[in-house]
Amino acid sequence: MMQGTEQMKQVAIIIPAYNEAENIDANLSLIKQHLQTVPNVLFTLMVVDDGSNDETAAIVLRRSESDAQIKLLCLSRNFGKEDAIHAGLAHARAYDAAIVMDSDLQHPPALIPLMIEKWQESFPVVEAVKKSRGGEPRSKQLLVRGYYRLFNFFTELRISGDTDFKLLDAQVIEAYLQLPEHNRFFRGLIKWMNYPAAQLAFDVPKSVRLDSTWTRIGLFRYAISSITSFTAFPLQIVTVLGAITFVMSLLIGLMVLWDKLGGNAVDGFTTVILLLLLIGSVLMFSVGLIGTYVGKIYDEVKSRPNYLVDKKRSNVENTEKK
Ligand code: UDP
Ligand code: MG
């Protein structure tokens, strides 16, 4: 029997949770049901409580006391999903692989056995890819599509349809944790590292919650941050805009001169106002963009940790430092 457990692979399922008290208990049970069918793998469900201000942590802690398969990693405040994932991965270094999934069942646990199969076929990354978006309003779908177009165009990383629902082999986890940057976009970085990846398509079910925990503003900020962390291309747009404005000013300048030399009364005000508006707006746009990057540099230079663990309330083995 001892031998049997030695051959077992250890896989952590990392589940970031923010104010999920209502459903987390039932969802954990459901996820566990799907794990029973997988042979030769020992699963640990690591719930990362991302500073919930409801009972989420207490519920998971209570469960973990009677169920060795469930662990709680408790962050000291709400750091956001990206950092919760990072914290989970840093505590999963002792495992052979980790699966990251949402806690609201929008990442169907039925896919886990298939992911494990692909992993055993020796794919270091298995990504679940969306075929459809579960009952999201049209307006959001349009915005999301626009965002992906932009991201693809700027960065040449194809991430449309990608989700955070992924299996990562230990070597990939290690490589991810070695990356020095603080501002992280999990999906983009995994693509960027470019390990051989298997894809599994799925339809996103409706969330068990009524609302997404993301606000529109939150998503917008996430979109801007994910693009600016991967490319400085927007800065080049400023250069292009500058060039276009320069050509236009030259043309207008020539026209003005022509009129003046011809002795015609110059329609001065229009030209001046047009130029002012044009140059003013381009300047403001550039300053805004530069500001975004300066902000990023500031963030990286600060070297502030991405997350802080509330050690008293967590019962996950600490593997942050190897
Ligand atoms: N989440 C988190 N921290 C946050 C916001 C969300 O850990 O600050 C978790 C949340 O509990 C869920 C997952 O991230 O498990 C995805 O959140 P949600 O379902 O609201 O996102 P959506 O489905 O709209 O992408
Ligand atoms: Mg969801």
PDB file of N, CA and C in Angstrom, residues 108-205:
ATOM      1  N   PRO A 108     -15.780  24.187 -15.650  1.00  0.00           N
ATOM      2  CA  PRO A 108     -16.409  22.911 -15.300  1.00  0.00           C
ATOM      3  C   PRO A 108     -15.405  21.872 -14.790  1.00  0.00           C
ATOM      4  N   PRO A 109     -15.614  21.358 -13.575  1.00  0.00           N
ATOM      5  CA  PRO A 109     -14.679  20.379 -13.009  1.00  0.00           C
ATOM      6  C   PRO A 109     -14.635  19.083 -13.812  1.00  0.00           C
ATOM      7  N   ALA A 110     -15.650  18.841 -14.661  1.00  0.00           N
ATOM      8  CA  ALA A 110     -15.644  17.637 -15.492  1.00  0.00           C
ATOM      9  C   ALA A 110     -14.433  17.607 -16.417  1.00  0.00           C
ATOM     10  N   LEU A 111     -13.819  18.769 -16.624  1.00  0.00           N
ATOM     11  CA  LEU A 111     -12.652  18.834 -17.519  1.00  0.00           C
ATOM     12  C   LEU A 111     -11.369  18.340 -16.841  1.00  0.00           C
ATOM     13  N   ILE A 112     -11.381  18.305 -15.516  1.00  0.00           N
ATOM     14  CA  ILE A 112     -10.146  17.977 -14.797  1.00  0.00           C
ATOM     15  C   ILE A 112      -9.570  16.607 -15.192  1.00  0.00           C
ATOM     16  N   PRO A 113     -10.417  15.551 -15.231  1.00  0.00           N
ATOM     17  CA  PRO A 113      -9.856  14.251 -15.639  1.00  0.00           C
ATOM     18  C   PRO A 113      -9.213  14.300 -17.032  1.00  0.00           C
ATOM     19  N   LEU A 114      -9.818  15.068 -17.949  1.00  0.00           N
ATOM     20  CA  LEU A 114      -9.252  15.178 -19.300  1.00  0.00           C
ATOM     21  C   LEU A 114      -7.928  15.930 -19.282  1.00  0.00           C
ATOM     22  N   MET A 115      -7.866  16.957 -18.419  1.00  0.00           N
ATOM     23  CA  MET A 115      -6.609  17.711 -18.297  1.00  0.00           C
ATOM     24  C   MET A 115      -5.496  16.797 -17.807  1.00  0.00           C
ATOM     25  N   ILE A 116      -5.827  15.980 -16.800  1.00  0.00           N
ATOM     26  CA  ILE A 116      -4.830  15.075 -16.236  1.00  0.00           C
ATOM     27  C   ILE A 116      -4.348  14.103 -17.319  1.00  0.00           C
ATOM     28  N   GLU A 117      -5.291  13.626 -18.133  1.00  0.00           N
ATOM     29  CA  GLU A 117      -4.924  12.715 -19.228  1.00  0.00           C
ATOM     30  C   GLU A 117      -3.897  13.365 -20.152  1.00  0.00           C
ATOM     31  N   LYS A 118      -4.188  14.597 -20.552  1.00  0.00           N
ATOM     32  CA  LYS A 118      -3.277  15.316 -21.459  1.00  0.00           C
ATOM     33  C   LYS A 118      -1.910  15.502 -20.805  1.00  0.00           C
ATOM     34  N   TRP A 119      -1.934  15.820 -19.522  1.00  0.00           N
ATOM     35  CA  TRP A 119      -0.692  16.023 -18.779  1.00  0.00           C
ATOM     36  C   TRP A 119       0.125  14.731 -18.770  1.00  0.00           C
ATOM     37  N   GLN A 120      -0.608  13.593 -18.579  1.00  0.00           N
ATOM     38  CA  GLN A 120       0.098  12.307 -18.550  1.00  0.00           C
ATOM     39  C   GLN A 120       0.616  11.918 -19.932  1.00  0.00           C
ATOM     40  N   GLU A 121       0.007  12.501 -20.969  1.00  0.00           N
ATOM     41  CA  GLU A 121       0.564  12.320 -22.317  1.00  0.00           C
ATOM     42  C   GLU A 121       1.787  13.215 -22.490  1.00  0.00           C
ATOM     43  N   SER A 122       2.182  13.860 -21.413  1.00  0.00           N
ATOM     44  CA  SER A 122       3.382  14.693 -21.288  1.00  0.00           C
ATOM     45  C   SER A 122       3.289  16.108 -21.858  1.00  0.00           C
ATOM     46  N   PHE A 123       2.091  16.685 -21.868  1.00  0.00           N
ATOM     47  CA  PHE A 123       1.976  18.125 -22.132  1.00  0.00           C
ATOM     48  C   PHE A 123       2.222  18.884 -20.825  1.00  0.00           C
ATOM     49  N   PRO A 124       3.201  19.788 -20.773  1.00  0.00           N
ATOM     50  CA  PRO A 124       3.428  20.523 -19.521  1.00  0.00           C
ATOM     51  C   PRO A 124       2.348  21.560 -19.228  1.00  0.00           C
ATOM     52  N   VAL A 125       1.613  21.998 -20.265  1.00  0.00           N
ATOM     53  CA  VAL A 125       0.517  22.946 -20.040  1.00  0.00           C
ATOM     54  C   VAL A 125      -0.740  22.390 -20.699  1.00  0.00           C
ATOM     55  N   VAL A 126      -1.861  22.417 -19.981  1.00  0.00           N
ATOM     56  CA  VAL A 126      -3.143  22.087 -20.605  1.00  0.00           C
ATOM     57  C   VAL A 126      -4.069  23.264 -20.368  1.00  0.00           C
ATOM     58  N   GLU A 127      -4.577  23.856 -21.452  1.00  0.00           N
ATOM     59  CA  GLU A 127      -5.423  25.036 -21.289  1.00  0.00           C
ATOM     60  C   GLU A 127      -6.852  24.722 -21.690  1.00  0.00           C
ATOM     61  N   ALA A 128      -7.779  25.180 -20.859  1.00  0.00           N
ATOM     62  CA  ALA A 128      -9.196  25.073 -21.216  1.00  0.00           C
ATOM     63  C   ALA A 128      -9.560  26.341 -21.981  1.00  0.00           C
ATOM     64  N   VAL A 129     -10.127  26.166 -23.165  1.00  0.00           N
ATOM     65  CA  VAL A 129     -10.407  27.300 -24.040  1.00  0.00           C
ATOM     66  C   VAL A 129     -11.912  27.439 -24.231  1.00  0.00           C
ATOM     67  N   LYS A 130     -12.391  28.674 -24.144  1.00  0.00           N
ATOM     68  CA  LYS A 130     -13.838  28.921 -24.249  1.00  0.00           C
ATOM     69  C   LYS A 130     -14.349  28.755 -25.675  1.00  0.00           C
ATOM     70  N   LYS A 131     -15.445  28.004 -25.814  1.00  0.00           N
ATOM     71  CA  LYS A 131     -16.138  27.979 -27.100  1.00  0.00           C
ATOM     72  C   LYS A 131     -17.188  29.080 -27.126  1.00  0.00           C
ATOM     73  N   SER A 132     -17.845  29.275 -25.975  1.00  0.00           N
ATOM     74  CA  SER A 132     -18.867  30.321 -25.897  1.00  0.00           C
ATOM     75  C   SER A 132     -18.773  30.960 -24.517  1.00  0.00           C
ATOM     76  N   ARG A 133     -19.366  32.142 -24.367  1.00  0.00           N
ATOM     77  CA  ARG A 133     -19.302  32.823 -23.082  1.00  0.00           C
ATOM     78  C   ARG A 133     -20.642  32.713 -22.387  1.00  0.00           C
ATOM     79  N   GLY A 134     -20.640  32.091 -21.193  1.00  0.00           N
ATOM     80  CA  GLY A 134     -21.877  31.752 -20.490  1.00  0.00           C
ATOM     81  C   GLY A 134     -22.799  32.910 -20.180  1.00  0.00           C
ATOM     82  N   GLY A 135     -23.785  33.123 -21.039  1.00  0.00           N
ATOM     83  CA  GLY A 135     -24.876  34.059 -20.774  1.00  0.00           C
ATOM     84  C   GLY A 135     -24.439  35.461 -20.391  1.00  0.00           C
ATOM     85  N   GLU A 136     -23.284  35.916 -20.926  1.00  0.00           N
ATOM     86  CA  GLU A 136     -22.880  37.285 -20.608  1.00  0.00           C
ATOM     87  C   GLU A 136     -23.690  38.245 -21.466  1.00  0.00           C
ATOM     88  N   PRO A 137     -23.974  39.451 -20.944  1.00  0.00           N
ATOM     89  CA  PRO A 137     -24.724  40.402 -21.758  1.00  0.00           C
ATOM     90  C   PRO A 137     -23.976  40.765 -23.035  1.00  0.00           C
ATOM     91  N   ARG A 138     -24.769  41.060 -24.090  1.00  0.00           N
ATOM     92  CA  ARG A 138     -24.180  41.370 -25.411  1.00  0.00           C
ATOM     93  C   ARG A 138     -23.131  42.471 -25.332  1.00  0.00           C
ATOM     94  N   SER A 139     -23.473  43.510 -24.553  1.00  0.00           N
ATOM     95  CA  SER A 139     -22.576  44.663 -24.489  1.00  0.00           C
ATOM     96  C   SER A 139     -21.210  44.230 -23.977  1.00  0.00           C
ATOM     97  N   LYS A 140     -21.193  43.337 -22.979  1.00  0.00           N
ATOM     98  CA  LYS A 140     -19.915  42.898 -22.428  1.00  0.00           C
ATOM     99  C   LYS A 140     -19.176  42.045 -23.450  1.00  0.00           C
ATOM    100  N   GLN A 141     -19.919  41.166 -24.151  1.00  0.00           N
ATOM    101  CA  GLN A 141     -19.272  40.319 -25.156  1.00  0.00           C
ATOM    102  C   GLN A 141     -18.573  41.157 -26.218  1.00  0.00           C
ATOM    103  N   LEU A 142     -19.264  42.258 -26.637  1.00  0.00           N
ATOM    104  CA  LEU A 142     -18.687  43.134 -27.659  1.00  0.00           C
ATOM    105  C   LEU A 142     -17.398  43.771 -27.156  1.00  0.00           C
ATOM    106  N   LEU A 143     -17.456  44.279 -25.924  1.00  0.00           N
ATOM    107  CA  LEU A 143     -16.274  44.914 -25.334  1.00  0.00           C
ATOM    108  C   LEU A 143     -15.124  43.925 -25.243  1.00  0.00           C
ATOM    109  N   VAL A 144     -15.468  42.703 -24.783  1.00  0.00           N
ATOM    110  CA  VAL A 144     -14.430  41.692 -24.604  1.00  0.00           C
ATOM    111  C   VAL A 144     -13.794  41.365 -25.948  1.00  0.00           C
ATOM    112  N   ARG A 145     -14.646  41.254 -27.000  1.00  0.00           N
ATOM    113  CA  ARG A 145     -14.103  40.928 -28.316  1.00  0.00           C
ATOM    114  C   ARG A 145     -13.157  42.039 -28.797  1.00  0.00           C
ATOM    115  N   GLY A 146     -13.576  43.288 -28.573  1.00  0.00           N
ATOM    116  CA  GLY A 146     -12.744  44.421 -28.955  1.00  0.00           C
ATOM    117  C   GLY A 146     -11.410  44.380 -28.239  1.00  0.00           C
ATOM    118  N   TYR A 147     -11.474  44.031 -26.966  1.00  0.00           N
ATOM    119  CA  TYR A 147     -10.249  43.960 -26.158  1.00  0.00           C
ATOM    120  C   TYR A 147      -9.291  42.914 -26.726  1.00  0.00           C
ATOM    121  N   TYR A 148      -9.818  41.728 -27.050  1.00  0.00           N
ATOM    122  CA  TYR A 148      -8.953  40.666 -27.581  1.00  0.00           C
ATOM    123  C   TYR A 148      -8.321  41.074 -28.904  1.00  0.00           C
ATOM    124  N   ARG A 149      -9.137  41.757 -29.766  1.00  0.00           N
ATOM    125  CA  ARG A 149      -8.579  42.250 -31.038  1.00  0.00           C
ATOM    126  C   ARG A 149      -7.364  43.122 -30.759  1.00  0.00           C
ATOM    127  N   LEU A 150      -7.548  44.067 -29.835  1.00  0.00           N
ATOM    128  CA  LEU A 150      -6.468  44.994 -29.489  1.00  0.00           C
ATOM    129  C   LEU A 150      -5.258  44.239 -28.969  1.00  0.00           C
ATOM    130  N   PHE A 151      -5.513  43.323 -28.041  1.00  0.00           N
ATOM    131  CA  PHE A 151      -4.414  42.591 -27.409  1.00  0.00           C
ATOM    132  C   PHE A 151      -3.634  41.805 -28.466  1.00  0.00           C
ATOM    133  N   ASN A 152      -4.379  41.101 -29.344  1.00  0.00           N
ATOM    134  CA  ASN A 152      -3.714  40.321 -30.395  1.00  0.00           C
ATOM    135  C   ASN A 152      -2.906  41.219 -31.308  1.00  0.00           C
ATOM    136  N   PHE A 153      -3.509  42.355 -31.685  1.00  0.00           N
ATOM    137  CA  PHE A 153      -2.874  43.268 -32.614  1.00  0.00           C
ATOM    138  C   PHE A 153      -1.570  43.813 -32.028  1.00  0.00           C
ATOM    139  N   PHE A 154      -1.629  44.218 -30.768  1.00  0.00           N
ATOM    140  CA  PHE A 154      -0.467  44.856 -30.151  1.00  0.00           C
ATOM    141  C   PHE A 154       0.635  43.871 -29.800  1.00  0.00           C
ATOM    142  N   THR A 155       0.245  42.687 -29.320  1.00  0.00           N
ATOM    143  CA  THR A 155       1.254  41.830 -28.694  1.00  0.00           C
ATOM    144  C   THR A 155       1.579  40.586 -29.513  1.00  0.00           C
ATOM    145  N   GLU A 156       0.754  40.283 -30.505  1.00  0.00           N
ATOM    146  CA  GLU A 156       0.926  39.067 -31.296  1.00  0.00           C
ATOM    147  C   GLU A 156       0.919  37.805 -30.440  1.00  0.00           C
ATOM    148  N   LEU A 157       0.314  37.880 -29.251  1.00  0.00           N
ATOM    149  CA  LEU A 157       0.051  36.669 -28.484  1.00  0.00           C
ATOM    150  C   LEU A 157      -1.436  36.391 -28.680  1.00  0.00           C
ATOM    151  N   ARG A 158      -1.781  35.197 -29.149  1.00  0.00           N
ATOM    152  CA  ARG A 158      -3.196  34.875 -29.370  1.00  0.00           C
ATOM    153  C   ARG A 158      -3.819  34.396 -28.072  1.00  0.00           C
ATOM    154  N   ILE A 159      -4.622  35.232 -27.455  1.00  0.00           N
ATOM    155  CA  ILE A 159      -5.205  34.782 -26.185  1.00  0.00           C
ATOM    156  C   ILE A 159      -6.725  34.764 -26.202  1.00  0.00           C
ATOM    157  N   SER A 160      -7.369  35.057 -27.361  1.00  0.00           N
ATOM    158  CA  SER A 160      -8.835  35.091 -27.337  1.00  0.00           C
ATOM    159  C   SER A 160      -9.350  33.679 -27.041  1.00  0.00           C
ATOM    160  N   GLY A 161     -10.343  33.601 -26.180  1.00  0.00           N
ATOM    161  CA  GLY A 161     -10.865  32.290 -25.783  1.00  0.00           C
ATOM    162  C   GLY A 161     -10.105  31.688 -24.614  1.00  0.00           C
ATOM    163  N   ASP A 162      -8.899  32.183 -24.359  1.00  0.00           N
ATOM    164  CA  ASP A 162      -8.126  31.648 -23.241  1.00  0.00           C
ATOM    165  C   ASP A 162      -8.798  31.971 -21.911  1.00  0.00           C
ATOM    166  N   THR A 163      -8.574  31.107 -20.952  1.00  0.00           N
ATOM    167  CA  THR A 163      -9.091  31.359 -19.607  1.00  0.00           C
ATOM    168  C   THR A 163      -7.953  31.123 -18.616  1.00  0.00           C
ATOM    169  N   ASP A 164      -8.238  31.379 -17.346  1.00  0.00           N
ATOM    170  CA  ASP A 164      -7.248  31.065 -16.318  1.00  0.00           C
ATOM    171  C   ASP A 164      -7.338  29.604 -15.900  1.00  0.00           C
ATOM    172  N   PHE A 165      -8.280  28.863 -16.507  1.00  0.00           N
ATOM    173  CA  PHE A 165      -8.457  27.452 -16.172  1.00  0.00           C
ATOM    174  C   PHE A 165      -7.370  26.671 -16.892  1.00  0.00           C
ATOM    175  N   LYS A 166      -6.279  26.372 -16.165  1.00  0.00           N
ATOM    176  CA  LYS A 166      -5.135  25.729 -16.801  1.00  0.00           C
ATOM    177  C   LYS A 166      -4.500  24.718 -15.870  1.00  0.00           C
ATOM    178  N   LEU A 167      -3.904  23.712 -16.474  1.00  0.00           N
ATOM    179  CA  LEU A 167      -3.048  22.816 -15.707  1.00  0.00           C
ATOM    180  C   LEU A 167      -1.605  23.165 -16.034  1.00  0.00           C
ATOM    181  N   LEU A 168      -0.776  23.284 -15.006  1.00  0.00           N
ATOM    182  CA  LEU A 168       0.642  23.581 -15.208  1.00  0.00           C
ATOM    183  C   LEU A 168       1.483  22.498 -14.553  1.00  0.00           C
ATOM    184  N   ASP A 169       2.428  21.971 -15.299  1.00  0.00           N
ATOM    185  CA  ASP A 169       3.375  21.019 -14.742  1.00  0.00           C
ATOM    186  C   ASP A 169       4.327  21.754 -13.785  1.00  0.00           C
ATOM    187  N   ALA A 170       4.947  20.997 -12.869  1.00  0.00           N
ATOM    188  CA  ALA A 170       5.832  21.611 -11.873  1.00  0.00           C
ATOM    189  C   ALA A 170       6.892  22.520 -12.501  1.00  0.00           C
ATOM    190  N   GLN A 171       7.467  22.092 -13.642  1.00  0.00           N
ATOM    191  CA  GLN A 171       8.518  22.905 -14.280  1.00  0.00           C
ATOM    192  C   GLN A 171       7.958  24.270 -14.731  1.00  0.00           C
ATOM    193  N   VAL A 172       6.699  24.280 -15.153  1.00  0.00           N
ATOM    194  CA  VAL A 172       6.093  25.530 -15.613  1.00  0.00           C
ATOM    195  C   VAL A 172       5.813  26.447 -14.413  1.00  0.00           C
ATOM    196  N   ILE A 173       5.358  25.840 -13.325  1.00  0.00           N
ATOM    197  CA  ILE A 173       5.109  26.618 -12.106  1.00  0.00           C
ATOM    198  C   ILE A 173       6.400  27.289 -11.663  1.00  0.00           C
ATOM    199  N   GLU A 174       7.473  26.500 -11.668  1.00  0.00           N
ATOM    200  CA  GLU A 174       8.767  27.016 -11.244  1.00  0.00           C
ATOM    201  C   GLU A 174       9.192  28.184 -12.141  1.00  0.00           C
ATOM    202  N   ALA A 175       9.048  27.991 -13.445  1.00  0.00           N
ATOM    203  CA  ALA A 175       9.437  29.040 -14.389  1.00  0.00           C
ATOM    204  C   ALA A 175       8.589  30.287 -14.177  1.00  0.00           C
ATOM    205  N   TYR A 176       7.295  30.095 -13.924  1.00  0.00           N
ATOM    206  CA  TYR A 176       6.397  31.225 -13.709  1.00  0.00           C
ATOM    207  C   TYR A 176       6.814  32.010 -12.465  1.00  0.00           C
ATOM    208  N   LEU A 177       7.186  31.255 -11.409  1.00  0.00           N
ATOM    209  CA  LEU A 177       7.566  31.923 -10.161  1.00  0.00           C
ATOM    210  C   LEU A 177       8.915  32.620 -10.287  1.00  0.00           C
ATOM    211  N   GLN A 178       9.745  32.123 -11.210  1.00  0.00           N
ATOM    212  CA  GLN A 178      11.062  32.754 -11.415  1.00  0.00           C
ATOM    213  C   GLN A 178      10.956  34.099 -12.130  1.00  0.00           C
ATOM    214  N   LEU A 179       9.868  34.317 -12.861  1.00  0.00           N
ATOM    215  CA  LEU A 179       9.738  35.582 -13.590  1.00  0.00           C
ATOM    216  C   LEU A 179       9.805  36.732 -12.604  1.00  0.00           C
ATOM    217  N   PRO A 180      10.563  37.791 -12.915  1.00  0.00           N
ATOM    218  CA  PRO A 180      10.782  38.824 -11.922  1.00  0.00           C
ATOM    219  C   PRO A 180       9.641  39.839 -11.815  1.00  0.00           C
ATOM    220  N   GLU A 181       8.737  39.874 -12.792  1.00  0.00           N
ATOM    221  CA  GLU A 181       7.834  41.023 -12.785  1.00  0.00           C
ATOM    222  C   GLU A 181       6.726  40.946 -11.732  1.00  0.00           C
ATOM    223  N   HIS A 182       6.242  42.097 -11.365  1.00  0.00           N
ATOM    224  CA  HIS A 182       5.226  42.173 -10.323  1.00  0.00           C
ATOM    225  C   HIS A 182       3.832  42.257 -10.886  1.00  0.00           C
ATOM    226  N   ASN A 183       3.703  43.044 -11.959  1.00  0.00           N
ATOM    227  CA  ASN A 183       2.409  43.197 -12.601  1.00  0.00           C
ATOM    228  C   ASN A 183       2.178  41.988 -13.473  1.00  0.00           C
ATOM    229  N   ARG A 184       1.351  41.068 -13.031  1.00  0.00           N
ATOM    230  CA  ARG A 184       1.268  39.815 -13.763  1.00  0.00           C
ATOM    231  C   ARG A 184      -0.057  39.617 -14.464  1.00  0.00           C
ATOM    232  N   PHE A 185       0.003  39.065 -15.659  1.00  0.00           N
ATOM    233  CA  PHE A 185      -1.191  38.687 -16.393  1.00  0.00           C
ATOM    234  C   PHE A 185      -1.000  37.209 -16.714  1.00  0.00           C
ATOM    235  N   PHE A 186      -1.580  36.375 -15.848  1.00  0.00           N
ATOM    236  CA  PHE A 186      -1.348  34.927 -15.848  1.00  0.00           C
ATOM    237  C   PHE A 186      -1.480  34.317 -17.243  1.00  0.00           C
ATOM    238  N   ARG A 187      -2.646  34.552 -17.860  1.00  0.00           N
ATOM    239  CA  ARG A 187      -2.909  33.967 -19.177  1.00  0.00           C
ATOM    240  C   ARG A 187      -1.843  34.343 -20.194  1.00  0.00           C
ATOM    241  N   GLY A 188      -1.534  35.649 -20.219  1.00  0.00           N
ATOM    242  CA  GLY A 188      -0.567  36.145 -21.195  1.00  0.00           C
ATOM    243  C   GLY A 188       0.820  35.573 -20.942  1.00  0.00           C
ATOM    244  N   LEU A 189       1.217  35.513 -19.667  1.00  0.00           N
ATOM    245  CA  LEU A 189       2.568  35.035 -19.342  1.00  0.00           C
ATOM    246  C   LEU A 189       2.751  33.561 -19.673  1.00  0.00           C
ATOM    247  N   ILE A 190       1.712  32.764 -19.436  1.00  0.00           N
ATOM    248  CA  ILE A 190       1.821  31.333 -19.747  1.00  0.00           C
ATOM    249  C   ILE A 190       1.992  31.180 -21.261  1.00  0.00           C
ATOM    250  N   LYS A 191       1.203  31.949 -22.037  1.00  0.00           N
ATOM    251  CA  LYS A 191       1.353  31.932 -23.510  1.00  0.00           C
ATOM    252  C   LYS A 191       2.765  32.356 -23.886  1.00  0.00           C
ATOM    253  N   TRP A 192       3.228  33.417 -23.244  1.00  0.00           N
ATOM    254  CA  TRP A 192       4.523  34.001 -23.557  1.00  0.00           C
ATOM    255  C   TRP A 192       5.658  33.013 -23.297  1.00  0.00           C
ATOM    256  N   MET A 193       5.535  32.205 -22.221  1.00  0.00           N
ATOM    257  CA  MET A 193       6.587  31.231 -21.904  1.00  0.00           C
ATOM    258  C   MET A 193       6.640  30.132 -22.952  1.00  0.00           C
ATOM    259  N   ASN A 194       5.468  29.852 -23.568  1.00  0.00           N
ATOM    260  CA  ASN A 194       5.425  28.999 -24.748  1.00  0.00           C
ATOM    261  C   ASN A 194       5.855  27.550 -24.526  1.00  0.00           C
ATOM    262  N   TYR A 195       5.428  26.963 -23.430  1.00  0.00           N
ATOM    263  CA  TYR A 195       5.604  25.521 -23.261  1.00  0.00           C
ATOM    264  C   TYR A 195       4.603  24.809 -24.166  1.00  0.00           C
ATOM    265  N   PRO A 196       4.916  23.576 -24.608  1.00  0.00           N
ATOM    266  CA  PRO A 196       3.939  22.828 -25.402  1.00  0.00           C
ATOM    267  C   PRO A 196       2.618  22.726 -24.634  1.00  0.00           C
ATOM    268  N   ALA A 197       1.535  23.099 -25.288  1.00  0.00           N
ATOM    269  CA  ALA A 197       0.255  23.138 -24.584  1.00  0.00           C
ATOM    270  C   ALA A 197      -0.809  22.358 -25.333  1.00  0.00           C
ATOM    271  N   ALA A 198      -1.595  21.594 -24.584  1.00  0.00           N
ATOM    272  CA  ALA A 198      -2.763  20.937 -25.164  1.00  0.00           C
ATOM    273  C   ALA A 198      -3.977  21.809 -24.883  1.00  0.00           C
ATOM    274  N   GLN A 199      -4.932  21.809 -25.807  1.00  0.00           N
ATOM    275  CA  GLN A 199      -6.127  22.630 -25.596  1.00  0.00           C
ATOM    276  C   GLN A 199      -7.381  21.765 -25.442  1.00  0.00           C
ATOM    277  N   LEU A 200      -8.238  22.178 -24.536  1.00  0.00           N
ATOM    278  CA  LEU A 200      -9.518  21.514 -24.373  1.00  0.00           C
ATOM    279  C   LEU A 200     -10.595  22.586 -24.487  1.00  0.00           C
ATOM    280  N   ALA A 201     -11.570  22.387 -25.375  1.00  0.00           N
ATOM    281  CA  ALA A 201     -12.608  23.398 -25.559  1.00  0.00           C
ATOM    282  C   ALA A 201     -13.770  23.136 -24.612  1.00  0.00           C
ATOM    283  N   PHE A 202     -14.371  24.211 -24.106  1.00  0.00           N
ATOM    284  CA  PHE A 202     -15.559  24.039 -23.265  1.00  0.00           C
ATOM    285  C   PHE A 202     -16.495  25.226 -23.398  1.00  0.00           C
ATOM    286  N   ASP A 203     -17.785  24.977 -23.081  1.00  0.00           N
ATOM    287  CA  ASP A 203     -18.766  26.057 -23.064  1.00  0.00           C
ATOM    288  C   ASP A 203     -18.834  26.594 -21.656  1.00  0.00           C
ATOM    289  N   VAL A 204     -18.747  27.905 -21.507  1.00  0.00           N
ATOM    290  CA  VAL A 204     -18.794  28.485 -20.165  1.00  0.00           C
ATOM    291  C   VAL A 204     -20.221  28.434 -19.647  1.00  0.00           C
ATOM    292  N   PRO A 205     -20.449  27.721 -18.545  1.00  0.00           N
ATOM    293  CA  PRO A 205     -21.806  27.726 -17.992  1.00  0.00           C
ATOM    294  C   PRO A 205     -22.086  29.046 -17.297  1.00  0.00           C
TER     295      PRO A 205
END
